[in-house]
PDB file of C-alpha atoms in Angstrom:
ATOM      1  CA  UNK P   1      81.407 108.691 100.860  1.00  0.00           C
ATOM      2  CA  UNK P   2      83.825 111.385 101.424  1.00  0.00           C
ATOM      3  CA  UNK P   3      83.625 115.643 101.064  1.00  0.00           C
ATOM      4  CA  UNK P   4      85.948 118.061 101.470  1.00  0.00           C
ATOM      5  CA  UNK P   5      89.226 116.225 100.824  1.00  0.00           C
ATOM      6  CA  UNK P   6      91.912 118.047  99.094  1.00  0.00           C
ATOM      7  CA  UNK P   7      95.674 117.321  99.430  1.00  0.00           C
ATOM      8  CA  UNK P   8      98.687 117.209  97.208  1.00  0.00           C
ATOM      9  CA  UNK P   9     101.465 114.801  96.602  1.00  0.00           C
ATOM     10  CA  UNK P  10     104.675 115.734  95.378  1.00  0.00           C
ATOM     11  CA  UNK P  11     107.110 113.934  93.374  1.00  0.00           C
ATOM     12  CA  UNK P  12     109.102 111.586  94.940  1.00  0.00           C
ATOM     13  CA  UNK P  13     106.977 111.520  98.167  1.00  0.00           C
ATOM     14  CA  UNK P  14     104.004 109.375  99.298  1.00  0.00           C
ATOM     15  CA  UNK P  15     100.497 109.786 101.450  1.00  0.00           C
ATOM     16  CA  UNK P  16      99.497 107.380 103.898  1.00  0.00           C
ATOM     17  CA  UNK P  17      95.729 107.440 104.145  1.00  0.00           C
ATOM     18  CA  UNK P  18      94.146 106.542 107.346  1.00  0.00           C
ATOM     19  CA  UNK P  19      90.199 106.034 108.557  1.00  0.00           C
ATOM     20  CA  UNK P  20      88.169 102.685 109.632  1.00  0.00           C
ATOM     21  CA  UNK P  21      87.226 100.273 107.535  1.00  0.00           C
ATOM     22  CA  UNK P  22      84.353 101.718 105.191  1.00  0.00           C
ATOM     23  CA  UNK P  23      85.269 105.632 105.971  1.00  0.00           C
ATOM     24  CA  UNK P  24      85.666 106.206 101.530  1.00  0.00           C
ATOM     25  CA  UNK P  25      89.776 104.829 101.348  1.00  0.00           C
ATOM     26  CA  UNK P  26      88.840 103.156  98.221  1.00  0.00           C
ATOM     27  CA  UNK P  27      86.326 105.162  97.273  1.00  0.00           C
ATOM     28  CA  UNK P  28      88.853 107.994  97.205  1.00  0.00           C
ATOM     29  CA  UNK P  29      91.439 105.874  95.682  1.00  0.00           C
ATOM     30  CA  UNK P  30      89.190 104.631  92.446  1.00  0.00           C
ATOM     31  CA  UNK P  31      88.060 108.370  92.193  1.00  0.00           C
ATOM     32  CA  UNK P  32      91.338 109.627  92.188  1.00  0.00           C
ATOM     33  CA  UNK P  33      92.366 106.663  89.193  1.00  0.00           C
ATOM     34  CA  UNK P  34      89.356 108.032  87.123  1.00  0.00           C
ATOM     35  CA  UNK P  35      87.574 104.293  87.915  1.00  0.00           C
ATOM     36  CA  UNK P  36      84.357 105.630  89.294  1.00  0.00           C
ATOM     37  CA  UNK P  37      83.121 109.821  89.014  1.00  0.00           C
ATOM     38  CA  UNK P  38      83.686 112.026  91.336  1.00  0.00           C
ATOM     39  CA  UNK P  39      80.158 113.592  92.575  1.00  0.00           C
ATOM     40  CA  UNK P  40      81.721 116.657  93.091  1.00  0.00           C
ATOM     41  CA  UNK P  41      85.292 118.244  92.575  1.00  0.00           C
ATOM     42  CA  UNK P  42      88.387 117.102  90.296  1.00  0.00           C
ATOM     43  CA  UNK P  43      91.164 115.203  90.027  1.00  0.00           C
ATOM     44  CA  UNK P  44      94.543 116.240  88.524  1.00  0.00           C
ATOM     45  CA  UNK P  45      97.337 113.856  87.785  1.00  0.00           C
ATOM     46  CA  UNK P  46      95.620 110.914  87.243  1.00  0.00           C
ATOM     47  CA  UNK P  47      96.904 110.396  83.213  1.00  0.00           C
ATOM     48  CA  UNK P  48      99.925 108.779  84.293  1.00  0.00           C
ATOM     49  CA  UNK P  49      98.237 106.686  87.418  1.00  0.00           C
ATOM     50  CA  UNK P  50      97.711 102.841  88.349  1.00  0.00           C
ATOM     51  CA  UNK P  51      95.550 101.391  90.487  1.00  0.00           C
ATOM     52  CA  UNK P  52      96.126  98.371  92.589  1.00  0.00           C
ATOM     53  CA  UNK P  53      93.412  96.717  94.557  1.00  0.00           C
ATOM     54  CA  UNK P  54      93.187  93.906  97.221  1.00  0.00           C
ATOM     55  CA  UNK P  55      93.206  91.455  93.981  1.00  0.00           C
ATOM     56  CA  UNK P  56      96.857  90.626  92.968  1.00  0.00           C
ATOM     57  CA  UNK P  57      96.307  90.567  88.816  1.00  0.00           C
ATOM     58  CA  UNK P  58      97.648  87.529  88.308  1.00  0.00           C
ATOM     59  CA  UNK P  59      97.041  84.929  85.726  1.00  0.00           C
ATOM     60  CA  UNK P  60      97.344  81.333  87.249  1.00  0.00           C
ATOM     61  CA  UNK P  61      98.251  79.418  84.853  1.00  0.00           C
ATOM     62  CA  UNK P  62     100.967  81.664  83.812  1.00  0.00           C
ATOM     63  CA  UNK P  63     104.654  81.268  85.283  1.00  0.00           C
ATOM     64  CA  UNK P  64     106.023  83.865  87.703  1.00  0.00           C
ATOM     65  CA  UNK P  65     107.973  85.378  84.797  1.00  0.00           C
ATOM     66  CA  UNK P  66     105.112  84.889  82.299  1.00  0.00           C
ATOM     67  CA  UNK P  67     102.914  87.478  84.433  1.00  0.00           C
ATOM     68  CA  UNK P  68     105.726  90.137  84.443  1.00  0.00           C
ATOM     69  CA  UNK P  69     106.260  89.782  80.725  1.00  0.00           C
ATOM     70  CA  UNK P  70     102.705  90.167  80.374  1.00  0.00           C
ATOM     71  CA  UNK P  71     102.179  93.051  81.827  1.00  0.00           C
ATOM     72  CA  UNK P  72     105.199  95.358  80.571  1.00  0.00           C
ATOM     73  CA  UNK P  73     104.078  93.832  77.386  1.00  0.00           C
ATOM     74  CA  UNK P  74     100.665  95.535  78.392  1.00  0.00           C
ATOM     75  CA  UNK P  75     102.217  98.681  79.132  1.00  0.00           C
ATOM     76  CA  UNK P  76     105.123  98.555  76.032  1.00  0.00           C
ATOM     77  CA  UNK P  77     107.884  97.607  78.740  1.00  0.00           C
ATOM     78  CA  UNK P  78     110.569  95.318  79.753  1.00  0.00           C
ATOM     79  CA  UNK P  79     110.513  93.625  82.719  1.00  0.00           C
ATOM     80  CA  UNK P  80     113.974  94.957  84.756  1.00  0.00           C
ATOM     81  CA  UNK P  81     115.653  91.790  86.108  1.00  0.00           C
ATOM     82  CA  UNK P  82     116.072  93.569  89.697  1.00  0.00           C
ATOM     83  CA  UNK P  83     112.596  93.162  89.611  1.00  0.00           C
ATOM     84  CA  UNK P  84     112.747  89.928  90.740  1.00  0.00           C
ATOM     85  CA  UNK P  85     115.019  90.960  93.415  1.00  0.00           C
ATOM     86  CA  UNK P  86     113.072  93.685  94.989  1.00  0.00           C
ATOM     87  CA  UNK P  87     110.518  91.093  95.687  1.00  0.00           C
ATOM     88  CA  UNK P  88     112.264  87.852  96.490  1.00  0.00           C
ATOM     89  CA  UNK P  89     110.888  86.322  93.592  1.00  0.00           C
ATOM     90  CA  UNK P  90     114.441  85.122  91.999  1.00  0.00           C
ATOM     91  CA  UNK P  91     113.888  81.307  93.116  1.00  0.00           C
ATOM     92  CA  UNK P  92     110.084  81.388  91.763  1.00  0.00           C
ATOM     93  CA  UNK P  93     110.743  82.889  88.432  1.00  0.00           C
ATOM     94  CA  UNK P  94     109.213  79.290  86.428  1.00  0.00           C
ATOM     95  CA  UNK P  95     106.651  78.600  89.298  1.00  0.00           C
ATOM     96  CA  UNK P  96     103.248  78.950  88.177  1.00  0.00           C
ATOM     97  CA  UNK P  97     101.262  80.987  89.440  1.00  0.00           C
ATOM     98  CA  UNK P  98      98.651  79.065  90.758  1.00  0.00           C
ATOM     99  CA  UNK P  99     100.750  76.820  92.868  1.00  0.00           C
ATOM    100  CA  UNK P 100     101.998  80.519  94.712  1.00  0.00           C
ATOM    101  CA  UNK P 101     101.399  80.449  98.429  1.00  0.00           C
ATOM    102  CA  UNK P 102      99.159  83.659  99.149  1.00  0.00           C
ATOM    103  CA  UNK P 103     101.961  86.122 100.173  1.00  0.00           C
ATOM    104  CA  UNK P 104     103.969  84.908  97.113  1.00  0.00           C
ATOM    105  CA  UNK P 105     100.966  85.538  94.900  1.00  0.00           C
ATOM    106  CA  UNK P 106     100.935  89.080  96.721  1.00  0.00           C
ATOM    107  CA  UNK P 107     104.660  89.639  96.396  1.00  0.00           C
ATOM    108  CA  UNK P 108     103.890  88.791  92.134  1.00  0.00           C
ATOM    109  CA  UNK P 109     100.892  91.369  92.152  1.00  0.00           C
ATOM    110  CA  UNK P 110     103.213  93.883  93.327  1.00  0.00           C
ATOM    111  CA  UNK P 111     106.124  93.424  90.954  1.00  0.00           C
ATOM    112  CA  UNK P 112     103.533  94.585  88.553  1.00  0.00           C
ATOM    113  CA  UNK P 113     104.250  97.888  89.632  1.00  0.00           C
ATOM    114  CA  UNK P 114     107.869  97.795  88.648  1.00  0.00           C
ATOM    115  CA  UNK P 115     107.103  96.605  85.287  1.00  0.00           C
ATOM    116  CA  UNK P 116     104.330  99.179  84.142  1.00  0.00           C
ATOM    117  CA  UNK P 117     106.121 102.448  84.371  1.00  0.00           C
ATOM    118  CA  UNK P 118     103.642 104.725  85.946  1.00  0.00           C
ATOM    119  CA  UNK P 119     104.293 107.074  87.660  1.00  0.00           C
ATOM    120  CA  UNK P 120     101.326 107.974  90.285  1.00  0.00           C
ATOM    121  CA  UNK P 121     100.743 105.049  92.159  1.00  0.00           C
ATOM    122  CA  UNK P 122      97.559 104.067  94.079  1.00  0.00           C
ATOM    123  CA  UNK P 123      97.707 101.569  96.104  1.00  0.00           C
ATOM    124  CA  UNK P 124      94.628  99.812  97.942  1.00  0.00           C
ATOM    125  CA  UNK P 125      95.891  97.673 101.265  1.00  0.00           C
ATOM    126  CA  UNK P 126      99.217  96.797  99.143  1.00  0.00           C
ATOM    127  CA  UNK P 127     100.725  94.667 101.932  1.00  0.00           C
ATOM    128  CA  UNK P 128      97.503  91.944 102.368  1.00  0.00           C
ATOM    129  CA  UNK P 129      98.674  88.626 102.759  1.00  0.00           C
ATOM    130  CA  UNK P 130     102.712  89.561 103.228  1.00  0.00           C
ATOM    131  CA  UNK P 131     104.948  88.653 106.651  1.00  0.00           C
ATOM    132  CA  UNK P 132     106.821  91.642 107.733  1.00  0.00           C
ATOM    133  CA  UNK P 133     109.804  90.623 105.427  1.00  0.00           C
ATOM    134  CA  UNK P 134     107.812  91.416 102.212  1.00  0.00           C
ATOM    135  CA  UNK P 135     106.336  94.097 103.874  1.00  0.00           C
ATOM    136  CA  UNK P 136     109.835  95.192 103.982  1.00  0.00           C
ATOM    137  CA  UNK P 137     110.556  94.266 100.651  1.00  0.00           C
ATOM    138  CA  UNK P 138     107.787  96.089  99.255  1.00  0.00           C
ATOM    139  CA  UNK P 139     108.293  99.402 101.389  1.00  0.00           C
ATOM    140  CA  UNK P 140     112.319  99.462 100.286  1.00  0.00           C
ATOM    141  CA  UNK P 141     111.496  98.970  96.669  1.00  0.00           C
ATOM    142  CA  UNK P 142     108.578 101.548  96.893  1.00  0.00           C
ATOM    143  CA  UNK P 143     111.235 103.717  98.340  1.00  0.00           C
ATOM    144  CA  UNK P 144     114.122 103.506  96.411  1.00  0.00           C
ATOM    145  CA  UNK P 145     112.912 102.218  92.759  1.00  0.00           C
ATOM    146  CA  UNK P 146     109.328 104.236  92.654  1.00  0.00           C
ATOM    147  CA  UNK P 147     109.533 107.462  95.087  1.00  0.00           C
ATOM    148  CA  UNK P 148     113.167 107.755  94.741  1.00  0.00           C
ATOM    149  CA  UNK P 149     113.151 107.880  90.679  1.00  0.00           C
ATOM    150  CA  UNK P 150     110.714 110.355  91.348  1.00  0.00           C
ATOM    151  CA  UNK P 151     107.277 108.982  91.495  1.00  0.00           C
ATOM    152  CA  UNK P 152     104.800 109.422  93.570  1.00  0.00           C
ATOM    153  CA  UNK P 153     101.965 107.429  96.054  1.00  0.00           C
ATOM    154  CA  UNK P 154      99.063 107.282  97.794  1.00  0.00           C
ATOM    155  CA  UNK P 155      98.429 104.402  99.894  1.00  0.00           C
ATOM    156  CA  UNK P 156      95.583 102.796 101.884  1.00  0.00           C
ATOM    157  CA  UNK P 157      96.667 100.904 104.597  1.00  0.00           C
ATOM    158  CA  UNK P 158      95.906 100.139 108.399  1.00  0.00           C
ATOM    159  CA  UNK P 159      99.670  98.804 109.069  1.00  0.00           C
ATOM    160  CA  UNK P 160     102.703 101.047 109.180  1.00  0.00           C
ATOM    161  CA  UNK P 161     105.036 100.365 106.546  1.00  0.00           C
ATOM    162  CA  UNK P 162     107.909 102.311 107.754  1.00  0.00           C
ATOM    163  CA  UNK P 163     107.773 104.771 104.987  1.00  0.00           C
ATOM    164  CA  UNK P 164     108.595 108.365 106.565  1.00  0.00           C
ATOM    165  CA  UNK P 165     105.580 109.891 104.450  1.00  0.00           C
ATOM    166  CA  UNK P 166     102.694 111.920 106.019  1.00  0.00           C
ATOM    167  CA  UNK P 167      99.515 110.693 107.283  1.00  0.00           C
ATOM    168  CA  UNK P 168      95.875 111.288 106.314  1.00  0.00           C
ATOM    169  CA  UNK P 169      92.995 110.384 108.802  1.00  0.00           C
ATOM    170  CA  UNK P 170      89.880 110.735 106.193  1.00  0.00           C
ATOM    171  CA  UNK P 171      87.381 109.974 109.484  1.00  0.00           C
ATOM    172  CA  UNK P 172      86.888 114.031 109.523  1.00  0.00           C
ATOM    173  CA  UNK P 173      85.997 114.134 105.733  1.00  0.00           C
ATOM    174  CA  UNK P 174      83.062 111.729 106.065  1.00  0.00           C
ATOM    175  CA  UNK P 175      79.798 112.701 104.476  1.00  0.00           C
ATOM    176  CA  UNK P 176      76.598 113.066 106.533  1.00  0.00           C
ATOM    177  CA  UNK P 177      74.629 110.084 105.967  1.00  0.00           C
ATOM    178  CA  UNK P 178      71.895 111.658 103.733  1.00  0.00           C
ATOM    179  CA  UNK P 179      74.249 113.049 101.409  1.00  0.00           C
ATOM    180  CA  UNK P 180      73.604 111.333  98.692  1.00  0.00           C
ATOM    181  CA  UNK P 181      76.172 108.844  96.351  1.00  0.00           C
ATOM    182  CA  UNK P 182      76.648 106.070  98.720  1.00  0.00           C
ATOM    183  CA  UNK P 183      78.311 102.493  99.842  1.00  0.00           C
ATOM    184  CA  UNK P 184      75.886 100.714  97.944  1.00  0.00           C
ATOM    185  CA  UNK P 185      77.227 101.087  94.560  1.00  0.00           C
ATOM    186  CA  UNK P 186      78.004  97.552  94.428  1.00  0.00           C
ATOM    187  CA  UNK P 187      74.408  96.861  93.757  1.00  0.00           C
ATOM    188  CA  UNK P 188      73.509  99.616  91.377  1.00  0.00           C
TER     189      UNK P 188
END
């Protein structure tokens, strides 16, 4: 559990946020998409948000192309053929799914996000799984196609992706241990 954490992100720009593992990244991340309450506070901006966790969103025994289609059908969208591109999926486009080594499946959860058309992106550990190629990939597309077309994210990670975007350490912002919400929500 976090307190005191305020920041802004701009259009076009991103925030890298920083801490050990269990310091509230996620925590802050599902509060900010509206996915759990905030116990104190608010949150502006998150209308036009996405959340993406650890899991990729993928359906298995869908093809590649079938799990893009589904989800800008989701979101009333096409799915842009550069898509495929930006994440070296050209050559897998009637693979299913299932058969996806785990980077590739990784590399397919993440051309979700060019598909959906939101704007405020919040991105849990986005780069699990990938080689520093997709990393790559990823951090060019979130760079020129999301950020650059003005959008905006805040990202979770413990690697550096070579964005040039600030960093936030949330280890200062942790609560005392008896204040109250908790890690244990799993098991309420």
């Amino acid at each position: 559990m976090l307190e005191g954490v305020s920041f802004d992100v701009a259009a076009g720009s991103a925030l890298i946020l920083r801490g050990p593992n269990g310091v509230g990244k996620t925590t802050l991340l599902r509060t900010l998409a509206e996915l759990q309450p905030a116990l104190a506070g608010t949150v502006e901006g998150a209308e036009d948000a996405a959340y993406a966790s650890h899991a990729d969103g993928i359906k298995a025994q869908l093809t590649v192309t079938e799990n893009l289609a589904f989800w800008a059908e989701v979101h009333g969208a096409a799915v842009p053929d550069a898509v495929f591109a930006s994440f070296d999926l050209d050559s897998l486009r009637d693979r299913m799914a299932g058969t996806l080594s785990a980077g590739q499946k990784r590399r397919l959860g993440l051309a979700r996000l060019g598909v959906i058309g939101r704007k405020v992106l919040l991105l849990d550990e986005p780069t699990v799984s990938l080689d520093a190629f997709s990393v790559k990939l990823f951090a060019d597309w979130l760079e020129a196609e999301h950020l650059g077309q003005g959008g905006l994210a805040v990202i979770a990670t413990h690697i550096d992706l070579g964005l040039d975007a600030p960093e936030m350490d949330l280890t200062p912002y942790r609560a005392a241990p008896d204040a109250g919400g908790g890690s244990d929500e799993a098991f309420l």
